[in-house]
Amino acid sequence: MSEKTVNKKGKKKHKINLFSRFVAFLARPLLWLVYPTKILGKERFPGGGGLCVCNHFTPMDANPILCRLIKKNRHVMIKGEMFKNRLVGDFLRAMGGIPVRRGEADLAAVKEVMSALKKGEKVVVFPEGTRNTSGEDLLPLKNGVALMALKTRSQVIPFMYYNKSGFFKKNYLLGGHPFTFDEYSDMPSHEIEDRVTAMMREKMLETRRELIEIVENYKGSYKKYLAAKEGK
């Protein structure tokens, strides 16, 4: 059974039970086998904290990043409806889930994400705010995501999937080049909110274009892609 403890500030803090942690431990490699994804550009993945932003097709999209790249202190924003059942909620918490209420400004979720970033931890966020079923490369991004990175002076690591993941269906996930919003750090948030969001979107689309080139021109071989670039 899950418990709630009280921190020094008197606020309730969710405590995950050992059973949920154990189930999450077993689930991570199983999900990896069921949804096989080849991660490209792993050497770009930086140490320290950061906001990992990714395009969004399925509920399983965060798993490769959480299981293969982030060794500890994993966090991912997940829609709050998924936490209504206590057992499911505990499992998602054990997987690093941070519940967020969609369609409104969820200050508790924002504070939890920013707290993790300030502690030098990594958080996975899907800035489209919902799963993309439109056929477009990327839906419009939510402004608040970029602001969390800006206010905590965190690096942003873009990730892009090639296709929608499916049962035993091979997919590709490319990690792009990390970037920051340091050039805007001394400016008022309300003045540069649209600019930093547009910058994040362009970095994600840039990663998407690179991924398409790797998959379609080099059959998914990141090594061959790099060799071709160096040979130019």
PDB file of N, CA, C and O in Angstrom, residues 123-198:
ATOM      1  N   VAL A 123      14.310  15.254 -16.862  1.00  0.00           N
ATOM      2  CA  VAL A 123      12.856  15.106 -16.952  1.00  0.00           C
ATOM      3  C   VAL A 123      12.476  14.974 -18.423  1.00  0.00           C
ATOM      4  O   VAL A 123      12.910  15.770 -19.260  1.00  0.00           O
ATOM      5  N   VAL A 124      11.660  13.967 -18.734  1.00  0.00           N
ATOM      6  CA  VAL A 124      11.157  13.772 -20.091  1.00  0.00           C
ATOM      7  C   VAL A 124       9.788  14.440 -20.205  1.00  0.00           C
ATOM      8  O   VAL A 124       8.903  14.211 -19.379  1.00  0.00           O
ATOM      9  N   VAL A 125       9.638  15.269 -21.225  1.00  0.00           N
ATOM     10  CA  VAL A 125       8.384  15.999 -21.435  1.00  0.00           C
ATOM     11  C   VAL A 125       7.994  15.896 -22.910  1.00  0.00           C
ATOM     12  O   VAL A 125       8.862  15.895 -23.793  1.00  0.00           O
ATOM     13  N   PHE A 126       6.692  15.806 -23.160  1.00  0.00           N
ATOM     14  CA  PHE A 126       6.172  15.802 -24.529  1.00  0.00           C
ATOM     15  C   PHE A 126       5.503  17.162 -24.767  1.00  0.00           C
ATOM     16  O   PHE A 126       4.337  17.356 -24.410  1.00  0.00           O
ATOM     17  N   PRO A 127       6.236  18.115 -25.334  1.00  0.00           N
ATOM     18  CA  PRO A 127       5.737  19.496 -25.416  1.00  0.00           C
ATOM     19  C   PRO A 127       4.548  19.705 -26.343  1.00  0.00           C
ATOM     20  O   PRO A 127       3.934  20.774 -26.310  1.00  0.00           O
ATOM     21  N   GLU A 128       4.190  18.698 -27.143  1.00  0.00           N
ATOM     22  CA  GLU A 128       2.975  18.828 -27.951  1.00  0.00           C
ATOM     23  C   GLU A 128       1.732  18.786 -27.065  1.00  0.00           C
ATOM     24  O   GLU A 128       0.670  19.259 -27.459  1.00  0.00           O
ATOM     25  N   GLY A 129       1.869  18.158 -25.894  1.00  0.00           N
ATOM     26  CA  GLY A 129       0.769  18.123 -24.942  1.00  0.00           C
ATOM     27  C   GLY A 129      -0.238  17.017 -25.166  1.00  0.00           C
ATOM     28  O   GLY A 129      -1.125  16.800 -24.340  1.00  0.00           O
ATOM     29  N   THR A 130      -0.123  16.301 -26.266  1.00  0.00           N
ATOM     30  CA  THR A 130      -1.026  15.199 -26.578  1.00  0.00           C
ATOM     31  C   THR A 130      -0.381  14.345 -27.660  1.00  0.00           C
ATOM     32  O   THR A 130       0.617  14.743 -28.259  1.00  0.00           O
ATOM     33  N   ARG A 131      -0.936  13.169 -27.887  1.00  0.00           N
ATOM     34  CA  ARG A 131      -0.377  12.296 -28.923  1.00  0.00           C
ATOM     35  C   ARG A 131      -0.697  12.853 -30.317  1.00  0.00           C
ATOM     36  O   ARG A 131      -1.805  13.323 -30.568  1.00  0.00           O
ATOM     37  N   ASN A 132       0.272  12.734 -31.189  1.00  0.00           N
ATOM     38  CA  ASN A 132       0.142  13.269 -32.544  1.00  0.00           C
ATOM     39  C   ASN A 132      -0.468  12.209 -33.462  1.00  0.00           C
ATOM     40  O   ASN A 132       0.161  11.206 -33.781  1.00  0.00           O
ATOM     41  N   THR A 133      -1.689  12.441 -33.889  1.00  0.00           N
ATOM     42  CA  THR A 133      -2.352  11.537 -34.842  1.00  0.00           C
ATOM     43  C   THR A 133      -2.651  12.270 -36.148  1.00  0.00           C
ATOM     44  O   THR A 133      -3.405  11.778 -36.985  1.00  0.00           O
ATOM     45  N   SER A 134      -2.041  13.445 -36.319  1.00  0.00           N
ATOM     46  CA  SER A 134      -2.374  14.317 -37.444  1.00  0.00           C
ATOM     47  C   SER A 134      -1.661  13.966 -38.743  1.00  0.00           C
ATOM     48  O   SER A 134      -2.087  14.375 -39.819  1.00  0.00           O
ATOM     49  N   GLY A 135      -0.541  13.232 -38.622  1.00  0.00           N
ATOM     50  CA  GLY A 135       0.265  12.977 -39.810  1.00  0.00           C
ATOM     51  C   GLY A 135       1.334  14.034 -40.021  1.00  0.00           C
ATOM     52  O   GLY A 135       2.212  13.878 -40.869  1.00  0.00           O
ATOM     53  N   GLU A 136       1.272  15.124 -39.258  1.00  0.00           N
ATOM     54  CA  GLU A 136       2.290  16.165 -39.326  1.00  0.00           C
ATOM     55  C   GLU A 136       3.523  15.734 -38.527  1.00  0.00           C
ATOM     56  O   GLU A 136       3.434  14.899 -37.634  1.00  0.00           O
ATOM     57  N   ASP A 137       4.671  16.328 -38.866  1.00  0.00           N
ATOM     58  CA  ASP A 137       5.896  15.980 -38.149  1.00  0.00           C
ATOM     59  C   ASP A 137       5.817  16.360 -36.671  1.00  0.00           C
ATOM     60  O   ASP A 137       6.351  15.666 -35.811  1.00  0.00           O
ATOM     61  N   LEU A 138       5.154  17.466 -36.367  1.00  0.00           N
ATOM     62  CA  LEU A 138       5.106  17.950 -34.995  1.00  0.00           C
ATOM     63  C   LEU A 138       3.915  18.879 -34.818  1.00  0.00           C
ATOM     64  O   LEU A 138       3.695  19.775 -35.630  1.00  0.00           O
ATOM     65  N   LEU A 139       3.157  18.668 -33.752  1.00  0.00           N
ATOM     66  CA  LEU A 139       2.046  19.556 -33.433  1.00  0.00           C
ATOM     67  C   LEU A 139       2.588  20.850 -32.815  1.00  0.00           C
ATOM     68  O   LEU A 139       3.757  20.909 -32.409  1.00  0.00           O
ATOM     69  N   PRO A 140       1.781  21.903 -32.717  1.00  0.00           N
ATOM     70  CA  PRO A 140       2.222  23.116 -32.011  1.00  0.00           C
ATOM     71  C   PRO A 140       2.636  22.780 -30.579  1.00  0.00           C
ATOM     72  O   PRO A 140       2.016  21.939 -29.929  1.00  0.00           O
ATOM     73  N   LEU A 141       3.686  23.435 -30.085  1.00  0.00           N
ATOM     74  CA  LEU A 141       4.200  23.150 -28.746  1.00  0.00           C
ATOM     75  C   LEU A 141       3.555  24.051 -27.697  1.00  0.00           C
ATOM     76  O   LEU A 141       3.177  25.182 -27.979  1.00  0.00           O
ATOM     77  N   LYS A 142       3.460  23.534 -26.490  1.00  0.00           N
ATOM     78  CA  LYS A 142       2.952  24.316 -25.363  1.00  0.00           C
ATOM     79  C   LYS A 142       4.053  25.255 -24.872  1.00  0.00           C
ATOM     80  O   LYS A 142       5.171  24.826 -24.608  1.00  0.00           O
ATOM     81  N   ASN A 143       3.745  26.525 -24.730  1.00  0.00           N
ATOM     82  CA  ASN A 143       4.739  27.517 -24.338  1.00  0.00           C
ATOM     83  C   ASN A 143       5.424  27.231 -23.005  1.00  0.00           C
ATOM     84  O   ASN A 143       6.605  27.485 -22.828  1.00  0.00           O
ATOM     85  N   GLY A 144       4.679  26.712 -22.059  1.00  0.00           N
ATOM     86  CA  GLY A 144       5.218  26.530 -20.717  1.00  0.00           C
ATOM     87  C   GLY A 144       6.413  25.601 -20.619  1.00  0.00           C
ATOM     88  O   GLY A 144       7.211  25.705 -19.683  1.00  0.00           O
ATOM     89  N   VAL A 145       6.545  24.682 -21.550  1.00  0.00           N
ATOM     90  CA  VAL A 145       7.642  23.703 -21.495  1.00  0.00           C
ATOM     91  C   VAL A 145       8.993  24.399 -21.625  1.00  0.00           C
ATOM     92  O   VAL A 145       9.913  24.173 -20.835  1.00  0.00           O
ATOM     93  N   ALA A 146       9.137  25.247 -22.625  1.00  0.00           N
ATOM     94  CA  ALA A 146      10.394  25.966 -22.822  1.00  0.00           C
ATOM     95  C   ALA A 146      10.699  26.872 -21.638  1.00  0.00           C
ATOM     96  O   ALA A 146      11.864  27.026 -21.245  1.00  0.00           O
ATOM     97  N   LEU A 147       9.666  27.459 -21.042  1.00  0.00           N
ATOM     98  CA  LEU A 147       9.883  28.359 -19.911  1.00  0.00           C
ATOM     99  C   LEU A 147      10.457  27.632 -18.701  1.00  0.00           C
ATOM    100  O   LEU A 147      11.230  28.206 -17.928  1.00  0.00           O
ATOM    101  N   MET A 148      10.097  26.354 -18.513  1.00  0.00           N
ATOM    102  CA  MET A 148      10.653  25.597 -17.387  1.00  0.00           C
ATOM    103  C   MET A 148      12.164  25.450 -17.540  1.00  0.00           C
ATOM    104  O   MET A 148      12.914  25.549 -16.563  1.00  0.00           O
ATOM    105  N   ALA A 149      12.612  25.226 -18.770  1.00  0.00           N
ATOM    106  CA  ALA A 149      14.050  25.129 -19.017  1.00  0.00           C
ATOM    107  C   ALA A 149      14.718  26.487 -18.863  1.00  0.00           C
ATOM    108  O   ALA A 149      15.811  26.603 -18.304  1.00  0.00           O
ATOM    109  N   LEU A 150      14.053  27.516 -19.354  1.00  0.00           N
ATOM    110  CA  LEU A 150      14.598  28.873 -19.270  1.00  0.00           C
ATOM    111  C   LEU A 150      14.781  29.312 -17.815  1.00  0.00           C
ATOM    112  O   LEU A 150      15.853  29.799 -17.429  1.00  0.00           O
ATOM    113  N   LYS A 151      13.750  29.121 -17.005  1.00  0.00           N
ATOM    114  CA  LYS A 151      13.784  29.605 -15.618  1.00  0.00           C
ATOM    115  C   LYS A 151      14.756  28.826 -14.740  1.00  0.00           C
ATOM    116  O   LYS A 151      15.233  29.353 -13.730  1.00  0.00           O
ATOM    117  N   THR A 152      15.045  27.581 -15.095  1.00  0.00           N
ATOM    118  CA  THR A 152      15.988  26.784 -14.301  1.00  0.00           C
ATOM    119  C   THR A 152      17.371  26.749 -14.942  1.00  0.00           C
ATOM    120  O   THR A 152      18.268  26.075 -14.437  1.00  0.00           O
ATOM    121  N   ARG A 153      17.520  27.474 -16.065  1.00  0.00           N
ATOM    122  CA  ARG A 153      18.781  27.496 -16.821  1.00  0.00           C
ATOM    123  C   ARG A 153      19.248  26.074 -17.152  1.00  0.00           C
ATOM    124  O   ARG A 153      20.434  25.752 -17.064  1.00  0.00           O
ATOM    125  N   SER A 154      18.297  25.248 -17.536  1.00  0.00           N
ATOM    126  CA  SER A 154      18.593  23.848 -17.842  1.00  0.00           C
ATOM    127  C   SER A 154      18.876  23.665 -19.325  1.00  0.00           C
ATOM    128  O   SER A 154      18.315  24.363 -20.167  1.00  0.00           O
ATOM    129  N   GLN A 155      19.713  22.686 -19.627  1.00  0.00           N
ATOM    130  CA  GLN A 155      19.912  22.325 -21.021  1.00  0.00           C
ATOM    131  C   GLN A 155      18.694  21.554 -21.513  1.00  0.00           C
ATOM    132  O   GLN A 155      17.980  20.917 -20.731  1.00  0.00           O
ATOM    133  N   VAL A 156      18.453  21.643 -22.806  1.00  0.00           N
ATOM    134  CA  VAL A 156      17.330  20.951 -23.431  1.00  0.00           C
ATOM    135  C   VAL A 156      17.900  19.932 -24.412  1.00  0.00           C
ATOM    136  O   VAL A 156      18.781  20.259 -25.209  1.00  0.00           O
ATOM    137  N   ILE A 157      17.404  18.698 -24.319  1.00  0.00           N
ATOM    138  CA  ILE A 157      17.872  17.634 -25.208  1.00  0.00           C
ATOM    139  C   ILE A 157      16.703  17.184 -26.069  1.00  0.00           C
ATOM    140  O   ILE A 157      15.742  16.590 -25.557  1.00  0.00           O
ATOM    141  N   PRO A 158      16.733  17.482 -27.376  1.00  0.00           N
ATOM    142  CA  PRO A 158      15.613  17.082 -28.243  1.00  0.00           C
ATOM    143  C   PRO A 158      15.709  15.622 -28.678  1.00  0.00           C
ATOM    144  O   PRO A 158      16.804  15.125 -28.981  1.00  0.00           O
ATOM    145  N   PHE A 159      14.588  14.946 -28.698  1.00  0.00           N
ATOM    146  CA  PHE A 159      14.482  13.576 -29.195  1.00  0.00           C
ATOM    147  C   PHE A 159      13.341  13.515 -30.199  1.00  0.00           C
ATOM    148  O   PHE A 159      12.316  14.163 -30.013  1.00  0.00           O
ATOM    149  N   MET A 160      13.532  12.703 -31.229  1.00  0.00           N
ATOM    150  CA  MET A 160      12.451  12.533 -32.209  1.00  0.00           C
ATOM    151  C   MET A 160      12.350  11.073 -32.629  1.00  0.00           C
ATOM    152  O   MET A 160      13.359  10.421 -32.923  1.00  0.00           O
ATOM    153  N   TYR A 161      11.109  10.574 -32.656  1.00  0.00           N
ATOM    154  CA  TYR A 161      10.821   9.239 -33.181  1.00  0.00           C
ATOM    155  C   TYR A 161      10.628   9.310 -34.694  1.00  0.00           C
ATOM    156  O   TYR A 161      10.115  10.302 -35.204  1.00  0.00           O
ATOM    157  N   TYR A 162      10.994   8.211 -35.355  1.00  0.00           N
ATOM    158  CA  TYR A 162      10.784   8.130 -36.802  1.00  0.00           C
ATOM    159  C   TYR A 162       9.333   7.784 -37.111  1.00  0.00           C
ATOM    160  O   TYR A 162       8.714   8.379 -37.988  1.00  0.00           O
ATOM    161  N   ASN A 163       8.792   6.814 -36.383  1.00  0.00           N
ATOM    162  CA  ASN A 163       7.420   6.353 -36.596  1.00  0.00           C
ATOM    163  C   ASN A 163       6.724   6.140 -35.259  1.00  0.00           C
ATOM    164  O   ASN A 163       7.359   6.188 -34.199  1.00  0.00           O
ATOM    165  N   LYS A 164       5.451   5.819 -35.334  1.00  0.00           N
ATOM    166  CA  LYS A 164       4.709   5.405 -34.154  1.00  0.00           C
ATOM    167  C   LYS A 164       5.155   4.006 -33.758  1.00  0.00           C
ATOM    168  O   LYS A 164       5.222   3.101 -34.592  1.00  0.00           O
ATOM    169  N   SER A 165       5.485   3.811 -32.480  1.00  0.00           N
ATOM    170  CA  SER A 165       5.916   2.499 -32.006  1.00  0.00           C
ATOM    171  C   SER A 165       4.733   1.543 -31.947  1.00  0.00           C
ATOM    172  O   SER A 165       3.594   1.950 -31.723  1.00  0.00           O
ATOM    173  N   GLY A 166       5.021   0.236 -32.133  1.00  0.00           N
ATOM    174  CA  GLY A 166       3.995  -0.795 -32.074  1.00  0.00           C
ATOM    175  C   GLY A 166       4.587  -2.087 -31.555  1.00  0.00           C
ATOM    176  O   GLY A 166       5.813  -2.226 -31.433  1.00  0.00           O
ATOM    177  N   PHE A 167       3.736  -3.055 -31.249  1.00  0.00           N
ATOM    178  CA  PHE A 167       4.207  -4.337 -30.733  1.00  0.00           C
ATOM    179  C   PHE A 167       5.212  -4.972 -31.683  1.00  0.00           C
ATOM    180  O   PHE A 167       4.897  -5.266 -32.840  1.00  0.00           O
ATOM    181  N   PHE A 168       6.425  -5.213 -31.185  1.00  0.00           N
ATOM    182  CA  PHE A 168       7.493  -5.874 -31.938  1.00  0.00           C
ATOM    183  C   PHE A 168       7.755  -5.211 -33.298  1.00  0.00           C
ATOM    184  O   PHE A 168       8.175  -5.861 -34.241  1.00  0.00           O
ATOM    185  N   LYS A 169       7.507  -3.927 -33.354  1.00  0.00           N
ATOM    186  CA  LYS A 169       7.735  -3.149 -34.575  1.00  0.00           C
ATOM    187  C   LYS A 169       8.970  -2.274 -34.372  1.00  0.00           C
ATOM    188  O   LYS A 169       8.999  -1.421 -33.476  1.00  0.00           O
ATOM    189  N   LYS A 170       9.997  -2.499 -35.175  1.00  0.00           N
ATOM    190  CA  LYS A 170      11.234  -1.752 -35.008  1.00  0.00           C
ATOM    191  C   LYS A 170      11.013  -0.270 -35.298  1.00  0.00           C
ATOM    192  O   LYS A 170      10.343   0.100 -36.251  1.00  0.00           O
ATOM    193  N   ASN A 171      11.610   0.544 -34.456  1.00  0.00           N
ATOM    194  CA  ASN A 171      11.490   1.985 -34.614  1.00  0.00           C
ATOM    195  C   ASN A 171      12.837   2.632 -34.333  1.00  0.00           C
ATOM    196  O   ASN A 171      13.769   1.985 -33.840  1.00  0.00           O
ATOM    197  N   TYR A 172      12.944   3.904 -34.654  1.00  0.00           N
ATOM    198  CA  TYR A 172      14.182   4.644 -34.431  1.00  0.00           C
ATOM    199  C   TYR A 172      13.885   5.894 -33.603  1.00  0.00           C
ATOM    200  O   TYR A 172      12.853   6.544 -33.780  1.00  0.00           O
ATOM    201  N   LEU A 173      14.830   6.207 -32.724  1.00  0.00           N
ATOM    202  CA  LEU A 173      14.730   7.406 -31.890  1.00  0.00           C
ATOM    203  C   LEU A 173      16.089   8.102 -31.923  1.00  0.00           C
ATOM    204  O   LEU A 173      17.110   7.504 -31.592  1.00  0.00           O
ATOM    205  N   LEU A 174      16.100   9.349 -32.366  1.00  0.00           N
ATOM    206  CA  LEU A 174      17.350  10.097 -32.465  1.00  0.00           C
ATOM    207  C   LEU A 174      17.432  11.173 -31.387  1.00  0.00           C
ATOM    208  O   LEU A 174      16.498  11.951 -31.200  1.00  0.00           O
ATOM    209  N   GLY A 175      18.566  11.206 -30.704  1.00  0.00           N
ATOM    210  CA  GLY A 175      18.841  12.278 -29.760  1.00  0.00           C
ATOM    211  C   GLY A 175      19.570  13.399 -30.482  1.00  0.00           C
ATOM    212  O   GLY A 175      20.598  13.169 -31.127  1.00  0.00           O
ATOM    213  N   GLY A 176      19.034  14.588 -30.409  1.00  0.00           N
ATOM    214  CA  GLY A 176      19.651  15.729 -31.081  1.00  0.00           C
ATOM    215  C   GLY A 176      20.721  16.390 -30.229  1.00  0.00           C
ATOM    216  O   GLY A 176      21.094  15.900 -29.160  1.00  0.00           O
ATOM    217  N   HIS A 177      21.220  17.511 -30.707  1.00  0.00           N
ATOM    218  CA  HIS A 177      22.250  18.245 -29.988  1.00  0.00           C
ATOM    219  C   HIS A 177      21.620  19.059 -28.851  1.00  0.00           C
ATOM    220  O   HIS A 177      20.667  19.805 -29.075  1.00  0.00           O
ATOM    221  N   PRO A 178      22.142  18.935 -27.621  1.00  0.00           N
ATOM    222  CA  PRO A 178      21.623  19.726 -26.501  1.00  0.00           C
ATOM    223  C   PRO A 178      21.794  21.223 -26.757  1.00  0.00           C
ATOM    224  O   PRO A 178      22.742  21.645 -27.420  1.00  0.00           O
ATOM    225  N   PHE A 179      20.892  22.014 -26.216  1.00  0.00           N
ATOM    226  CA  PHE A 179      20.982  23.467 -26.347  1.00  0.00           C
ATOM    227  C   PHE A 179      20.411  24.122 -25.094  1.00  0.00           C
ATOM    228  O   PHE A 179      19.797  23.455 -24.247  1.00  0.00           O
ATOM    229  N   THR A 180      20.625  25.412 -24.971  1.00  0.00           N
ATOM    230  CA  THR A 180      20.098  26.148 -23.818  1.00  0.00           C
ATOM    231  C   THR A 180      19.428  27.439 -24.303  1.00  0.00           C
ATOM    232  O   THR A 180      19.556  27.823 -25.474  1.00  0.00           O
ATOM    233  N   PHE A 181      18.752  28.087 -23.385  1.00  0.00           N
ATOM    234  CA  PHE A 181      18.136  29.389 -23.655  1.00  0.00           C
ATOM    235  C   PHE A 181      18.903  30.497 -22.938  1.00  0.00           C
ATOM    236  O   PHE A 181      18.327  31.530 -22.585  1.00  0.00           O
ATOM    237  N   ASP A 182      20.183  30.290 -22.700  1.00  0.00           N
ATOM    238  CA  ASP A 182      20.980  31.244 -21.916  1.00  0.00           C
ATOM    239  C   ASP A 182      20.939  32.664 -22.485  1.00  0.00           C
ATOM    240  O   ASP A 182      20.998  33.640 -21.743  1.00  0.00           O
ATOM    241  N   GLU A 183      20.848  32.772 -23.806  1.00  0.00           N
ATOM    242  CA  GLU A 183      20.843  34.104 -24.416  1.00  0.00           C
ATOM    243  C   GLU A 183      19.609  34.917 -24.027  1.00  0.00           C
ATOM    244  O   GLU A 183      19.600  36.146 -24.157  1.00  0.00           O
ATOM    245  N   TYR A 184      18.571  34.222 -23.536  1.00  0.00           N
ATOM    246  CA  TYR A 184      17.337  34.907 -23.139  1.00  0.00           C
ATOM    247  C   TYR A 184      17.167  34.979 -21.623  1.00  0.00           C
ATOM    248  O   TYR A 184      16.142  35.467 -21.141  1.00  0.00           O
ATOM    249  N   SER A 185      18.137  34.484 -20.870  1.00  0.00           N
ATOM    250  CA  SER A 185      17.952  34.298 -19.427  1.00  0.00           C
ATOM    251  C   SER A 185      17.709  35.589 -18.655  1.00  0.00           C
ATOM    252  O   SER A 185      17.093  35.560 -17.586  1.00  0.00           O
ATOM    253  N   ASP A 186      18.169  36.706 -19.147  1.00  0.00           N
ATOM    254  CA  ASP A 186      17.994  37.975 -18.426  1.00  0.00           C
ATOM    255  C   ASP A 186      16.798  38.790 -18.920  1.00  0.00           C
ATOM    256  O   ASP A 186      16.596  39.934 -18.493  1.00  0.00           O
ATOM    257  N   MET A 187      16.020  38.203 -19.810  1.00  0.00           N
ATOM    258  CA  MET A 187      14.867  38.923 -20.362  1.00  0.00           C
ATOM    259  C   MET A 187      13.581  38.467 -19.681  1.00  0.00           C
ATOM    260  O   MET A 187      13.466  37.309 -19.253  1.00  0.00           O
ATOM    261  N   PRO A 188      12.583  39.337 -19.555  1.00  0.00           N
ATOM    262  CA  PRO A 188      11.297  38.957 -18.944  1.00  0.00           C
ATOM    263  C   PRO A 188      10.636  37.821 -19.717  1.00  0.00           C
ATOM    264  O   PRO A 188      10.609  37.831 -20.953  1.00  0.00           O
ATOM    265  N   SER A 189      10.110  36.843 -18.986  1.00  0.00           N
ATOM    266  CA  SER A 189       9.518  35.650 -19.609  1.00  0.00           C
ATOM    267  C   SER A 189       8.405  35.989 -20.597  1.00  0.00           C
ATOM    268  O   SER A 189       8.312  35.393 -21.670  1.00  0.00           O
ATOM    269  N   HIS A 190       7.564  36.972 -20.234  1.00  0.00           N
ATOM    270  CA  HIS A 190       6.422  37.266 -21.097  1.00  0.00           C
ATOM    271  C   HIS A 190       6.847  37.861 -22.436  1.00  0.00           C
ATOM    272  O   HIS A 190       6.100  37.829 -23.409  1.00  0.00           O
ATOM    273  N   GLU A 191       8.074  38.376 -22.493  1.00  0.00           N
ATOM    274  CA  GLU A 191       8.550  38.968 -23.742  1.00  0.00           C
ATOM    275  C   GLU A 191       9.155  37.943 -24.700  1.00  0.00           C
ATOM    276  O   GLU A 191       9.172  38.166 -25.912  1.00  0.00           O
ATOM    277  N   ILE A 192       9.651  36.850 -24.159  1.00  0.00           N
ATOM    278  CA  ILE A 192      10.377  35.900 -25.018  1.00  0.00           C
ATOM    279  C   ILE A 192       9.758  34.489 -25.014  1.00  0.00           C
ATOM    280  O   ILE A 192      10.318  33.562 -25.555  1.00  0.00           O
ATOM    281  N   GLU A 193       8.567  34.359 -24.424  1.00  0.00           N
ATOM    282  CA  GLU A 193       7.907  33.058 -24.345  1.00  0.00           C
ATOM    283  C   GLU A 193       7.735  32.423 -25.725  1.00  0.00           C
ATOM    284  O   GLU A 193       8.062  31.256 -25.936  1.00  0.00           O
ATOM    285  N   ASP A 194       7.230  33.203 -26.678  1.00  0.00           N
ATOM    286  CA  ASP A 194       7.018  32.665 -28.023  1.00  0.00           C
ATOM    287  C   ASP A 194       8.336  32.348 -28.720  1.00  0.00           C
ATOM    288  O   ASP A 194       8.443  31.377 -29.474  1.00  0.00           O
ATOM    289  N   ARG A 195       9.361  33.162 -28.452  1.00  0.00           N
ATOM    290  CA  ARG A 195      10.647  32.963 -29.110  1.00  0.00           C
ATOM    291  C   ARG A 195      11.336  31.672 -28.658  1.00  0.00           C
ATOM    292  O   ARG A 195      11.869  30.926 -29.480  1.00  0.00           O
ATOM    293  N   VAL A 196      11.326  31.426 -27.351  1.00  0.00           N
ATOM    294  CA  VAL A 196      12.000  30.213 -26.871  1.00  0.00           C
ATOM    295  C   VAL A 196      11.227  28.953 -27.288  1.00  0.00           C
ATOM    296  O   VAL A 196      11.812  27.911 -27.570  1.00  0.00           O
ATOM    297  N   THR A 197       9.905  29.073 -27.354  1.00  0.00           N
ATOM    298  CA  THR A 197       9.102  27.940 -27.823  1.00  0.00           C
ATOM    299  C   THR A 197       9.382  27.662 -29.298  1.00  0.00           C
ATOM    300  O   THR A 197       9.509  26.508 -29.716  1.00  0.00           O
ATOM    301  N   ALA A 198       9.490  28.719 -30.088  1.00  0.00           N
ATOM    302  CA  ALA A 198       9.808  28.561 -31.516  1.00  0.00           C
ATOM    303  C   ALA A 198      11.199  27.968 -31.697  1.00  0.00           C
ATOM    304  O   ALA A 198      11.420  27.133 -32.587  1.00  0.00           O
TER     305      ALA A 198
END
